[in-house]
PDB file of C-alpha atoms in Angstrom:
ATOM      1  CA  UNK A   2     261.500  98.189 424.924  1.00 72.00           C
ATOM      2  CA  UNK A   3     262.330 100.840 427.591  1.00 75.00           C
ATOM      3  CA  UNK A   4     263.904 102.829 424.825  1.00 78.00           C
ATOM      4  CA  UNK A   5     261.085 102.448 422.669  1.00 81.00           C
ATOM      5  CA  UNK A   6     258.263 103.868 425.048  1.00 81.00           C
ATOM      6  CA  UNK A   7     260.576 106.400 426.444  1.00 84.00           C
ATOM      7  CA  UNK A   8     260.536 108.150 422.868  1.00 87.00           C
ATOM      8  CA  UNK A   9     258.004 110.884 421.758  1.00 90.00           C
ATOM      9  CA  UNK A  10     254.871 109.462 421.156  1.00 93.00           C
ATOM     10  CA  UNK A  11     253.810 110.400 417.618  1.00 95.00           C
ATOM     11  CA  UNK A  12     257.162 110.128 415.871  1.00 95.00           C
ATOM     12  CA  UNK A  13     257.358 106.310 417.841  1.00 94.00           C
ATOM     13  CA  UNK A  14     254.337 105.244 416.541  1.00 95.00           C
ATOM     14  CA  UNK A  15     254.640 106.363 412.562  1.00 97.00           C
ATOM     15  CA  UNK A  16     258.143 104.952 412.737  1.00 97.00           C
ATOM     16  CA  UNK A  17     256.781 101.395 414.061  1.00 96.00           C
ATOM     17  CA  UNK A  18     254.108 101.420 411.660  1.00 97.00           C
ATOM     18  CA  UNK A  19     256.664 102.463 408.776  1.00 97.00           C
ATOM     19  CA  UNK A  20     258.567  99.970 409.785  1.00 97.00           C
ATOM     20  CA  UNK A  21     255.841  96.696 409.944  1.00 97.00           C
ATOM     21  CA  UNK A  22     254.173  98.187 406.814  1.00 97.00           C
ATOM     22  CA  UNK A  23     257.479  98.151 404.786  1.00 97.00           C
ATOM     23  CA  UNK A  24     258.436  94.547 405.978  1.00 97.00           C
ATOM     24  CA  UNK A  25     254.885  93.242 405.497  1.00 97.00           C
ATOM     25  CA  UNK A  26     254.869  94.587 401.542  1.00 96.00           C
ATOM     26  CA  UNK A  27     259.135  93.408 400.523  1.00 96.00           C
ATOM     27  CA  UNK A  28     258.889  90.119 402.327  1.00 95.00           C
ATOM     28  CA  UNK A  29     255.535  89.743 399.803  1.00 94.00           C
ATOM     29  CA  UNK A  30     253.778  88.983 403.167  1.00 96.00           C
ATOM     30  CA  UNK A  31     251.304  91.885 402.109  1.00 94.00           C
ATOM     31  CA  UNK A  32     250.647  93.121 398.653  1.00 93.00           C
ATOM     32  CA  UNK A  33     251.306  96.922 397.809  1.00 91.00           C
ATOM     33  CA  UNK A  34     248.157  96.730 396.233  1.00 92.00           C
ATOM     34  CA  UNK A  35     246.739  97.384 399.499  1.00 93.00           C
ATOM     35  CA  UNK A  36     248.432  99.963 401.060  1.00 95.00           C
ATOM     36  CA  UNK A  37     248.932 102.486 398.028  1.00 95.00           C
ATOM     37  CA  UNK A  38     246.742 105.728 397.279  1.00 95.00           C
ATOM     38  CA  UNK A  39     244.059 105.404 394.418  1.00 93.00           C
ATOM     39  CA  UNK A  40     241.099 107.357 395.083  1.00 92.00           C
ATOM     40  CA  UNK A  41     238.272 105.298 393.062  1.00 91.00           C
ATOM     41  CA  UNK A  42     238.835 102.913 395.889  1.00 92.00           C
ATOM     42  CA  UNK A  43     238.037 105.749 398.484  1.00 90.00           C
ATOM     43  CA  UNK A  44     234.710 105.884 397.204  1.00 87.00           C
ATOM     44  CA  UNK A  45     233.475 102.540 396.170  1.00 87.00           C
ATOM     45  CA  UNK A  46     231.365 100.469 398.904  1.00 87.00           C
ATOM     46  CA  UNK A  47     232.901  99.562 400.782  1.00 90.00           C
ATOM     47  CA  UNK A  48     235.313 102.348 401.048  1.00 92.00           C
ATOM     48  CA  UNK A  49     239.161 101.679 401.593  1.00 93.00           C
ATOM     49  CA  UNK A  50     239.825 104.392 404.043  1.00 94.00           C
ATOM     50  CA  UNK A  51     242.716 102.815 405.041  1.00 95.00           C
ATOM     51  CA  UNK A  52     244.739 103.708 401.808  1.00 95.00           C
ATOM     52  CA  UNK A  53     244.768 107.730 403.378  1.00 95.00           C
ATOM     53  CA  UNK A  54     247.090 106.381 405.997  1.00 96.00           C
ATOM     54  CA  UNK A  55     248.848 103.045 404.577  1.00 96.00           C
ATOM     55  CA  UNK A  56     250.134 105.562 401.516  1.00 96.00           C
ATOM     56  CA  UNK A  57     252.331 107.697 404.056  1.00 97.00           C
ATOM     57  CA  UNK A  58     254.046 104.172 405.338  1.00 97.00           C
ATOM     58  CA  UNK A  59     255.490 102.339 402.919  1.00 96.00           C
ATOM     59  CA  UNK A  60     259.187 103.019 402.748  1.00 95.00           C
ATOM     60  CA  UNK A  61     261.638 102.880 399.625  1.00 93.00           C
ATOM     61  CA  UNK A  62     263.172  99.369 399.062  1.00 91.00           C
ATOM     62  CA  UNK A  63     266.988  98.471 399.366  1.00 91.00           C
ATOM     63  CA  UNK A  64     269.067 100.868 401.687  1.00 92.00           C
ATOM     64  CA  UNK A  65     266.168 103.613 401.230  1.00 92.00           C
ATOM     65  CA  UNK A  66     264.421 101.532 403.675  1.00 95.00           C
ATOM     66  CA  UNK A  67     266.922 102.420 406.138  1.00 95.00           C
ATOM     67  CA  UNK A  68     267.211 105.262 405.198  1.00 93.00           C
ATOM     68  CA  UNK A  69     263.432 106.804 405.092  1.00 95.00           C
ATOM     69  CA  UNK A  70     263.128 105.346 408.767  1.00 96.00           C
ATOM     70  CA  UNK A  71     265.880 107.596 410.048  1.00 94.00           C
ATOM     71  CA  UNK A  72     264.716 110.550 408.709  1.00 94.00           C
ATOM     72  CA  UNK A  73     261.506 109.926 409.691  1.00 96.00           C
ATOM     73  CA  UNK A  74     262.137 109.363 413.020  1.00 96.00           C
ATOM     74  CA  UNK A  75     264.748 111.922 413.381  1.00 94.00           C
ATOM     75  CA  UNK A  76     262.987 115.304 411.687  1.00 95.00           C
ATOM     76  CA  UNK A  77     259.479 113.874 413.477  1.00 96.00           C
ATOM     77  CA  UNK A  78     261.229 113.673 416.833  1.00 95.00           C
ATOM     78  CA  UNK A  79     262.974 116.797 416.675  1.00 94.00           C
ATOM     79  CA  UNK A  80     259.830 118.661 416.042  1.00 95.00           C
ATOM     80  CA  UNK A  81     257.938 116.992 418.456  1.00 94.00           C
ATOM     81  CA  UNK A  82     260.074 117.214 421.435  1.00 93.00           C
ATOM     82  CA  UNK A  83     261.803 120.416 420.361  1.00 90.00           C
ATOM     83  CA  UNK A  84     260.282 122.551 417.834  1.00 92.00           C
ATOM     84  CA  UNK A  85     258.507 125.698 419.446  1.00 90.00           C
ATOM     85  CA  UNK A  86     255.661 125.462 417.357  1.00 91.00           C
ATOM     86  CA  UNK A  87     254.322 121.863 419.405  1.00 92.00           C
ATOM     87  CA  UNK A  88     254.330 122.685 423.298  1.00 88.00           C
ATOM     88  CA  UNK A  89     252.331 118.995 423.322  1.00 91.00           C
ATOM     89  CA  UNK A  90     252.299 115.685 421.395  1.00 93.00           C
ATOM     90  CA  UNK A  91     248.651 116.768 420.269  1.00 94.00           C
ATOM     91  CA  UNK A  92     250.047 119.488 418.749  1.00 95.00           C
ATOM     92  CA  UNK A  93     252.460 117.226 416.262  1.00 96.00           C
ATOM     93  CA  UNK A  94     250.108 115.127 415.476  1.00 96.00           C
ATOM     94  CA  UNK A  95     247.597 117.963 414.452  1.00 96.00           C
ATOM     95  CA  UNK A  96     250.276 119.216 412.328  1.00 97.00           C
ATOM     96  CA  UNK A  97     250.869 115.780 410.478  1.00 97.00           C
ATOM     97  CA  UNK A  98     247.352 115.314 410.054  1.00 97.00           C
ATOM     98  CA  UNK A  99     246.790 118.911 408.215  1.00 97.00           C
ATOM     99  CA  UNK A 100     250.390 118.429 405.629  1.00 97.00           C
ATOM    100  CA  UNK A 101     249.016 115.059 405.308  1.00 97.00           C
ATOM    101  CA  UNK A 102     245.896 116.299 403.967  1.00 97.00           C
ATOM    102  CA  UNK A 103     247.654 118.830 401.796  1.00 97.00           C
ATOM    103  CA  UNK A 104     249.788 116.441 400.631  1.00 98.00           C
ATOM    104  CA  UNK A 105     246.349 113.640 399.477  1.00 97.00           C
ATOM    105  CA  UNK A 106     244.699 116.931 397.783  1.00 96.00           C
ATOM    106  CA  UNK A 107     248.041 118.123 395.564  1.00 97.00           C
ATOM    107  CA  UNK A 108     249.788 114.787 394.844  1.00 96.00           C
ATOM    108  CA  UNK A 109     247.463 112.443 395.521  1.00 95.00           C
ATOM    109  CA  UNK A 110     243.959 113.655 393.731  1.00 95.00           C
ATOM    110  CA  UNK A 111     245.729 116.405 391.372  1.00 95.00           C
ATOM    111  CA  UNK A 112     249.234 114.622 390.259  1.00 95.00           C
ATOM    112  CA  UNK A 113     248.343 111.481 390.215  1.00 94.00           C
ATOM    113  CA  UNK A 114     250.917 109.738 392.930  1.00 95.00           C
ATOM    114  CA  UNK A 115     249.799 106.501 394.965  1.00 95.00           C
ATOM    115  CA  UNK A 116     252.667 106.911 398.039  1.00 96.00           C
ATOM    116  CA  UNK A 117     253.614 110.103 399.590  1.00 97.00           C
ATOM    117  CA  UNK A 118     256.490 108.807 402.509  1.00 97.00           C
ATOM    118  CA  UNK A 119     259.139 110.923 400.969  1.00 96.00           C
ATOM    119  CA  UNK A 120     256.698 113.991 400.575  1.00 97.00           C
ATOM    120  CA  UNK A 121     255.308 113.680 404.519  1.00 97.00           C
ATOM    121  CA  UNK A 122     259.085 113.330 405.535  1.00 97.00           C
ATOM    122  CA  UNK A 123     259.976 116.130 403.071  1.00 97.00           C
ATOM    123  CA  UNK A 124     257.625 118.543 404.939  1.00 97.00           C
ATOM    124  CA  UNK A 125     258.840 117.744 408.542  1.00 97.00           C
ATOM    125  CA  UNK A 126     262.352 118.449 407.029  1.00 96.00           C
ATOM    126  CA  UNK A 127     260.810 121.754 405.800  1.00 96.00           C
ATOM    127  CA  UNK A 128     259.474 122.580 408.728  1.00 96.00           C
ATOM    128  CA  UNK A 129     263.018 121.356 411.322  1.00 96.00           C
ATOM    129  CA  UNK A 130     264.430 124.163 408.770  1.00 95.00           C
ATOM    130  CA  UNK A 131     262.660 126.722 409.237  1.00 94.00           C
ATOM    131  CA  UNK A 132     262.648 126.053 412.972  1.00 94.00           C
ATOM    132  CA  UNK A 133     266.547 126.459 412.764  1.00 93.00           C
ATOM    133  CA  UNK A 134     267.118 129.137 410.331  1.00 91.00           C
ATOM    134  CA  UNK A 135     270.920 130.195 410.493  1.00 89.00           C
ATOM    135  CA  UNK A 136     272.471 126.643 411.351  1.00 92.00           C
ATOM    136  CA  UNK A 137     274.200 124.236 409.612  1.00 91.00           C
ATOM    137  CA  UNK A 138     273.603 121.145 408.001  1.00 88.00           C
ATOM    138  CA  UNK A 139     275.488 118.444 405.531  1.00 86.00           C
ATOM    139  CA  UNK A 140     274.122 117.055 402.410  1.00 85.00           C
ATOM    140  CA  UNK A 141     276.231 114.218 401.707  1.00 82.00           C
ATOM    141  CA  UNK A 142     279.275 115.333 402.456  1.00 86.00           C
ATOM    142  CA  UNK A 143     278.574 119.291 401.144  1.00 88.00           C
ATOM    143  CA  UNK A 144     277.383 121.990 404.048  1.00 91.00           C
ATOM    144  CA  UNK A 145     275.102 124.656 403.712  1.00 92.00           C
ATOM    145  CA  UNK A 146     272.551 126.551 405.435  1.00 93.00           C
ATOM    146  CA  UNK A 147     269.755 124.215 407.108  1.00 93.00           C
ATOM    147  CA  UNK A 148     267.326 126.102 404.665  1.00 93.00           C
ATOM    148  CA  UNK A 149     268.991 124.746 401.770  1.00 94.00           C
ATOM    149  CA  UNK A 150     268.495 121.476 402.597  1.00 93.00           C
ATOM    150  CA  UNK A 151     264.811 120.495 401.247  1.00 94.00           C
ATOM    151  CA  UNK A 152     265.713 122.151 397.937  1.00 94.00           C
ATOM    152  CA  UNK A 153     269.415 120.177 397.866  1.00 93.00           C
ATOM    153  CA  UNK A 154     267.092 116.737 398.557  1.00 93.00           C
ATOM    154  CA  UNK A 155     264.342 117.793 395.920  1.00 94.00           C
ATOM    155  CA  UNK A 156     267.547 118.063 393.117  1.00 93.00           C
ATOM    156  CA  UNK A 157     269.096 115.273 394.199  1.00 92.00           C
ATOM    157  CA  UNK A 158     265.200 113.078 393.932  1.00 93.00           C
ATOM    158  CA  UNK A 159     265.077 114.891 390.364  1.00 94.00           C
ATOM    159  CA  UNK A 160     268.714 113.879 389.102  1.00 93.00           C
ATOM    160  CA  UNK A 161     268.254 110.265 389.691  1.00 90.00           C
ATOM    161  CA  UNK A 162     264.465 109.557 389.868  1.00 90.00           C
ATOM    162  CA  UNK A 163     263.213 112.094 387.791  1.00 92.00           C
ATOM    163  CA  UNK A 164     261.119 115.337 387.800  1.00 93.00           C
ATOM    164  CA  UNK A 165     258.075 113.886 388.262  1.00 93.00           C
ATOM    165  CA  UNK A 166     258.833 111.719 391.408  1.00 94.00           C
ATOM    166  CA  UNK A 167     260.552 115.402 392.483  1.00 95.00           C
ATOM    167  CA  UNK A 168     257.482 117.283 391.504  1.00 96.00           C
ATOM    168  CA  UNK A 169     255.178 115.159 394.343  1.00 95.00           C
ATOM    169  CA  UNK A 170     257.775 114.971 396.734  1.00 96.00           C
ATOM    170  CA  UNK A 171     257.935 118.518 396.711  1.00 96.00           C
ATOM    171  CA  UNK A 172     253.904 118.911 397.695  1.00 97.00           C
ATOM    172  CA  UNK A 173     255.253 118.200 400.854  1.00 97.00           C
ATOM    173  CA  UNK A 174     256.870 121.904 400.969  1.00 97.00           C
ATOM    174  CA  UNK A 175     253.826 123.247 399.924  1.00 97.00           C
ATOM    175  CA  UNK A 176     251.994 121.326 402.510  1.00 97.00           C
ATOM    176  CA  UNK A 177     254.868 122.585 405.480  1.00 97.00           C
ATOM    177  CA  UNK A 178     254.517 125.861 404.267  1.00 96.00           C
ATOM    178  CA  UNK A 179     250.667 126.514 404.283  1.00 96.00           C
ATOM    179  CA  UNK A 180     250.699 125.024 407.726  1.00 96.00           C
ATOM    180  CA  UNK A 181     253.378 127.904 408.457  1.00 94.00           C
ATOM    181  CA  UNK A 182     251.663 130.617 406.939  1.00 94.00           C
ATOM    182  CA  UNK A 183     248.285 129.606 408.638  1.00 94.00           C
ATOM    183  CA  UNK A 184     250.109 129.591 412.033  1.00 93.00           C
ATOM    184  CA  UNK A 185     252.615 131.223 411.990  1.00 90.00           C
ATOM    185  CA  UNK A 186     253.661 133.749 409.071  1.00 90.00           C
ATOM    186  CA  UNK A 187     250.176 134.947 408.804  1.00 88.00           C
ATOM    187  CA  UNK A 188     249.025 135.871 412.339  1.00 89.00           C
ATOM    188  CA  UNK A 189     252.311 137.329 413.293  1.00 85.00           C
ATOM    189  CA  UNK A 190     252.620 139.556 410.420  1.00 85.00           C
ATOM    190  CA  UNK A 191     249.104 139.484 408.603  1.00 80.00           C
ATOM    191  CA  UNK A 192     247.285 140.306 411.886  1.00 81.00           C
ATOM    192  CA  UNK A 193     244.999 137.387 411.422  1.00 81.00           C
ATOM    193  CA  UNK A 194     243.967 134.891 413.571  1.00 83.00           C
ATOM    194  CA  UNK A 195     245.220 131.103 413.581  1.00 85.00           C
ATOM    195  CA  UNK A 196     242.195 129.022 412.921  1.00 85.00           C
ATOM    196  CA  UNK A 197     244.307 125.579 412.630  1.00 89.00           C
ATOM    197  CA  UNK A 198     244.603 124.743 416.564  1.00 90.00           C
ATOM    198  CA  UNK A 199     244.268 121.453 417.867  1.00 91.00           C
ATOM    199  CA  UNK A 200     240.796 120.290 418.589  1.00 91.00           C
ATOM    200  CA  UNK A 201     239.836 119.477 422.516  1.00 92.00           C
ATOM    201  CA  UNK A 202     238.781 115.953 421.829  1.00 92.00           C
ATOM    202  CA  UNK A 203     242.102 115.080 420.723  1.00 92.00           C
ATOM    203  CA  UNK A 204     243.784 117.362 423.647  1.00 91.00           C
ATOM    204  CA  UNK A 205     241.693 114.813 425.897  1.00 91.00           C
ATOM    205  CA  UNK A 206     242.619 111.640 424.063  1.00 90.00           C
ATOM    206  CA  UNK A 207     246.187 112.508 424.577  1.00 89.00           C
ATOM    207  CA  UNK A 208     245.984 113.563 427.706  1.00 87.00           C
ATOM    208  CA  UNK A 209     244.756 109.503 428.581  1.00 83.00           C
ATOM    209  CA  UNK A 210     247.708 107.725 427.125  1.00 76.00           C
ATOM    210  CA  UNK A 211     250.532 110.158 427.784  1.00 69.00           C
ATOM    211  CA  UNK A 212     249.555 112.022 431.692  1.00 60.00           C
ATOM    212  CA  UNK A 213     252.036 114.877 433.081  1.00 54.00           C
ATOM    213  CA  UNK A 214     254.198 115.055 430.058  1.00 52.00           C
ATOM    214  CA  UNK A 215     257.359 117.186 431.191  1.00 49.00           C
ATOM    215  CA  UNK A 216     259.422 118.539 427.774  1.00 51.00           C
ATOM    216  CA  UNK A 217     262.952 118.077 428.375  1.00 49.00           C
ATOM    217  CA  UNK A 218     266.170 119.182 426.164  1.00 47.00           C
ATOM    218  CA  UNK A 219     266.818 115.648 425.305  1.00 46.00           C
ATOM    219  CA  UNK A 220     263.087 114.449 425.074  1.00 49.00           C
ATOM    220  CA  UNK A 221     259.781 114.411 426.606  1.00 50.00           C
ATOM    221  CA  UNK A 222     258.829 112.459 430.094  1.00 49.00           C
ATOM    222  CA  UNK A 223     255.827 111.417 430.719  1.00 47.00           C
ATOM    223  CA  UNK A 224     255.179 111.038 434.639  1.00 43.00           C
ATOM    224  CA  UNK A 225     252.144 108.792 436.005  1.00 44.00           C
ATOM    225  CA  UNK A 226     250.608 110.775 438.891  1.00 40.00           C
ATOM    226  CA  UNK A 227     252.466 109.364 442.479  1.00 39.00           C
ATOM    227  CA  UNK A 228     250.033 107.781 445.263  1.00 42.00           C
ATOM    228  CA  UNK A 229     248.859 109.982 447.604  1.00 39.00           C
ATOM    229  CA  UNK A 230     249.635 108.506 450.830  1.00 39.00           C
ATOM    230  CA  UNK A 231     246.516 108.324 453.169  1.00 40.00           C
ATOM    231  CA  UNK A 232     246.499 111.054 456.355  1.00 35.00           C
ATOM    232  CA  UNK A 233     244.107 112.673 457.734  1.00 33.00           C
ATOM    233  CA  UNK A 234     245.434 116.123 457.405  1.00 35.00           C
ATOM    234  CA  UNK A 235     246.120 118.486 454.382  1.00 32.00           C
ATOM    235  CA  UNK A 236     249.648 118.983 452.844  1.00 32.00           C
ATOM    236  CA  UNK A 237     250.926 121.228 449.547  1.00 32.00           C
ATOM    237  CA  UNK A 238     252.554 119.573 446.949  1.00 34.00           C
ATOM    238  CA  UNK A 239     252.653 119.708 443.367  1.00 33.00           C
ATOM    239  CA  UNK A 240     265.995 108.931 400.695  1.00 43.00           C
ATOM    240  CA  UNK A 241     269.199 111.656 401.274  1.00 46.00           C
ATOM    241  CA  UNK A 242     271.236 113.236 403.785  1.00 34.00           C
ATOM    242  CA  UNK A 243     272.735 113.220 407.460  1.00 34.00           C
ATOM    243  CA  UNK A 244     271.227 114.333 410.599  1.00 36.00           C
ATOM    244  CA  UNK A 245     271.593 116.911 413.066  1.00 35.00           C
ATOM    245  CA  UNK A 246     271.282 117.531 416.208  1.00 34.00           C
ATOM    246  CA  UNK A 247     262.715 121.590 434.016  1.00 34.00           C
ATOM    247  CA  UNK A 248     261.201 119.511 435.735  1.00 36.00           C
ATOM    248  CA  UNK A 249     260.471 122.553 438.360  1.00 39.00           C
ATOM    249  CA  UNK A 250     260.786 120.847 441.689  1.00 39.00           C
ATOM    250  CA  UNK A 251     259.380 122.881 444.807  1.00 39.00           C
ATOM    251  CA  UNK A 252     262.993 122.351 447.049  1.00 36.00           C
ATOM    252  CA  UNK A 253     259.921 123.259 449.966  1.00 37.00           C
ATOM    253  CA  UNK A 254     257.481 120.471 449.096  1.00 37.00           C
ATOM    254  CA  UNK A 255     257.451 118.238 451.789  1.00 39.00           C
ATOM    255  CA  UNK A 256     258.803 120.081 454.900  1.00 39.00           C
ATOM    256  CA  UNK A 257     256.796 120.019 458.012  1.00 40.00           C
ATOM    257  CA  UNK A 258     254.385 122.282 459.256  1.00 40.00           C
ATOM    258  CA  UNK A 259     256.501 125.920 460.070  1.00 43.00           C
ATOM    259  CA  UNK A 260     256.528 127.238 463.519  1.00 41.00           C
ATOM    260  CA  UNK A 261     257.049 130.514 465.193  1.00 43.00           C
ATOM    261  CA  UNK A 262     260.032 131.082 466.651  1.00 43.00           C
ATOM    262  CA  UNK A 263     259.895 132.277 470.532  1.00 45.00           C
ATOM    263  CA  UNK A 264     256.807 131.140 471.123  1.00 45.00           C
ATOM    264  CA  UNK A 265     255.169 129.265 473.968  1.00 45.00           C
TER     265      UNK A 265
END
């Protein structure tokens, strides 16, 4: 369990809930009747809200199970501990929820599709590209540029489940890349201002269950605030492919009170 809560926060807790959803709905513990997409339901009294977030959970069956777990965790965690666009965990999770959105609005409401895992993981792939433009990465066993990659996984989704399971898995590129051009593409060459930043009342929610988080090469700590020690004086102090991949201490916290040297 140590290992568990000492991952990133966001890409933990979509994983887990991948993970119990998909279990729940092939051991026929659940039906999938309940967790997929279909808007009439959205609207009807009263309304299934749920479906807007069950429908990005449900893993493929077989080994895609395995599979869609690994890349979810992987390209989610690799954003959120590493990717320059998320200094915070807030800042992640504002990003899933806006390609998420996209992602309802283009292949949910306008194609038609009722579960959109491989199109939410497809856009965090996107994205981890873009991030590392100029690297390399392995598509089954053929390299190419890390760009490549979402366009090699879209083929591959085309050749052996068809263009129209490609065609909504690939809303999640569309989604990725609005959120880029909003941010990123469009402010720093456009001139424009980004008007997707993450709101204050999820800043603060965050800021409860995950204090002094410290980003770190190899992942993100999160620190609960030490003791103070009573005293009564003052003191400073302070479905595809394979994977990739300062503290600043104060060395003069804690010393004693400095005195002059030579004197009386």
């Amino acid at each position: 369990m140590d290992a568990f809560w000492a991952a990133p926060p966001v890409s933990r807790t979509i994983t887990a809930l991948a993970f119990v959803e998909s279990v729940l709905v092939y051991s026929r513990m659940l039906s999938g009747y309940y967790v997929f997409f279909t808007p009439s339901l959205l609207f009807k009294l009263p309304p299934q809200i749920w479906r807007m977030f069950t429908s990005f959970l449900l893993t493929g069956s077989g080994i895609s199970f395995i599979f869609d777990l690994y890349f979810m965790y992987h390209y989610s965690s690799s954003l959120e501990i590493a990717s320059p666009r998320f200094t915070q965990p807030e800042d992640f999770f504002t990003y899933l929820v806006f390609v998420a959105s996209v992602i309802l609005l283009t292949s949910g409401f306008f194609l038609g599709n009722t579960i959109f895992t491989s199109a939410l993981i497809l856009a965090m792939i996107w994205t981890y590209a873009q991030d590392n433009r100029g690297r390399r990465a392995t598509f089954i066993i053929i390299p190419m540029p890390v760009e490549y990659l979402p366009f090699a996984m879209l083929t591959f989704t085309a050749v052996f489940a068809g263009w129209d399971v490609a065609l909504g898995e690939s809303m999640g590129i569309v989604a990725a890349h609005s959120h880029d051009f909003i941010t990123r593409i469009y402010p720093t060459f456009g001139g424009g201002r980004n008007w997707l930043t993450t709101p204050g009342f999820v800043r603060r929610y965050f800021r409860k269950i995950t204090p002094n988080p410290t980003r770190r090469p190899y992942g993100t700590a999160f620190r609960q605030p030490a003791a103070q020690p009573e005293s009564t004086s003052t003191s400073s102090g302070s479905s595809w492919t394979s994977a990739f991949q300062r503290q600043n201490n104060d060395p003069w916290s804690g010393r004693g009170a400095g005195r002059r040297l030579g004197g009386d």
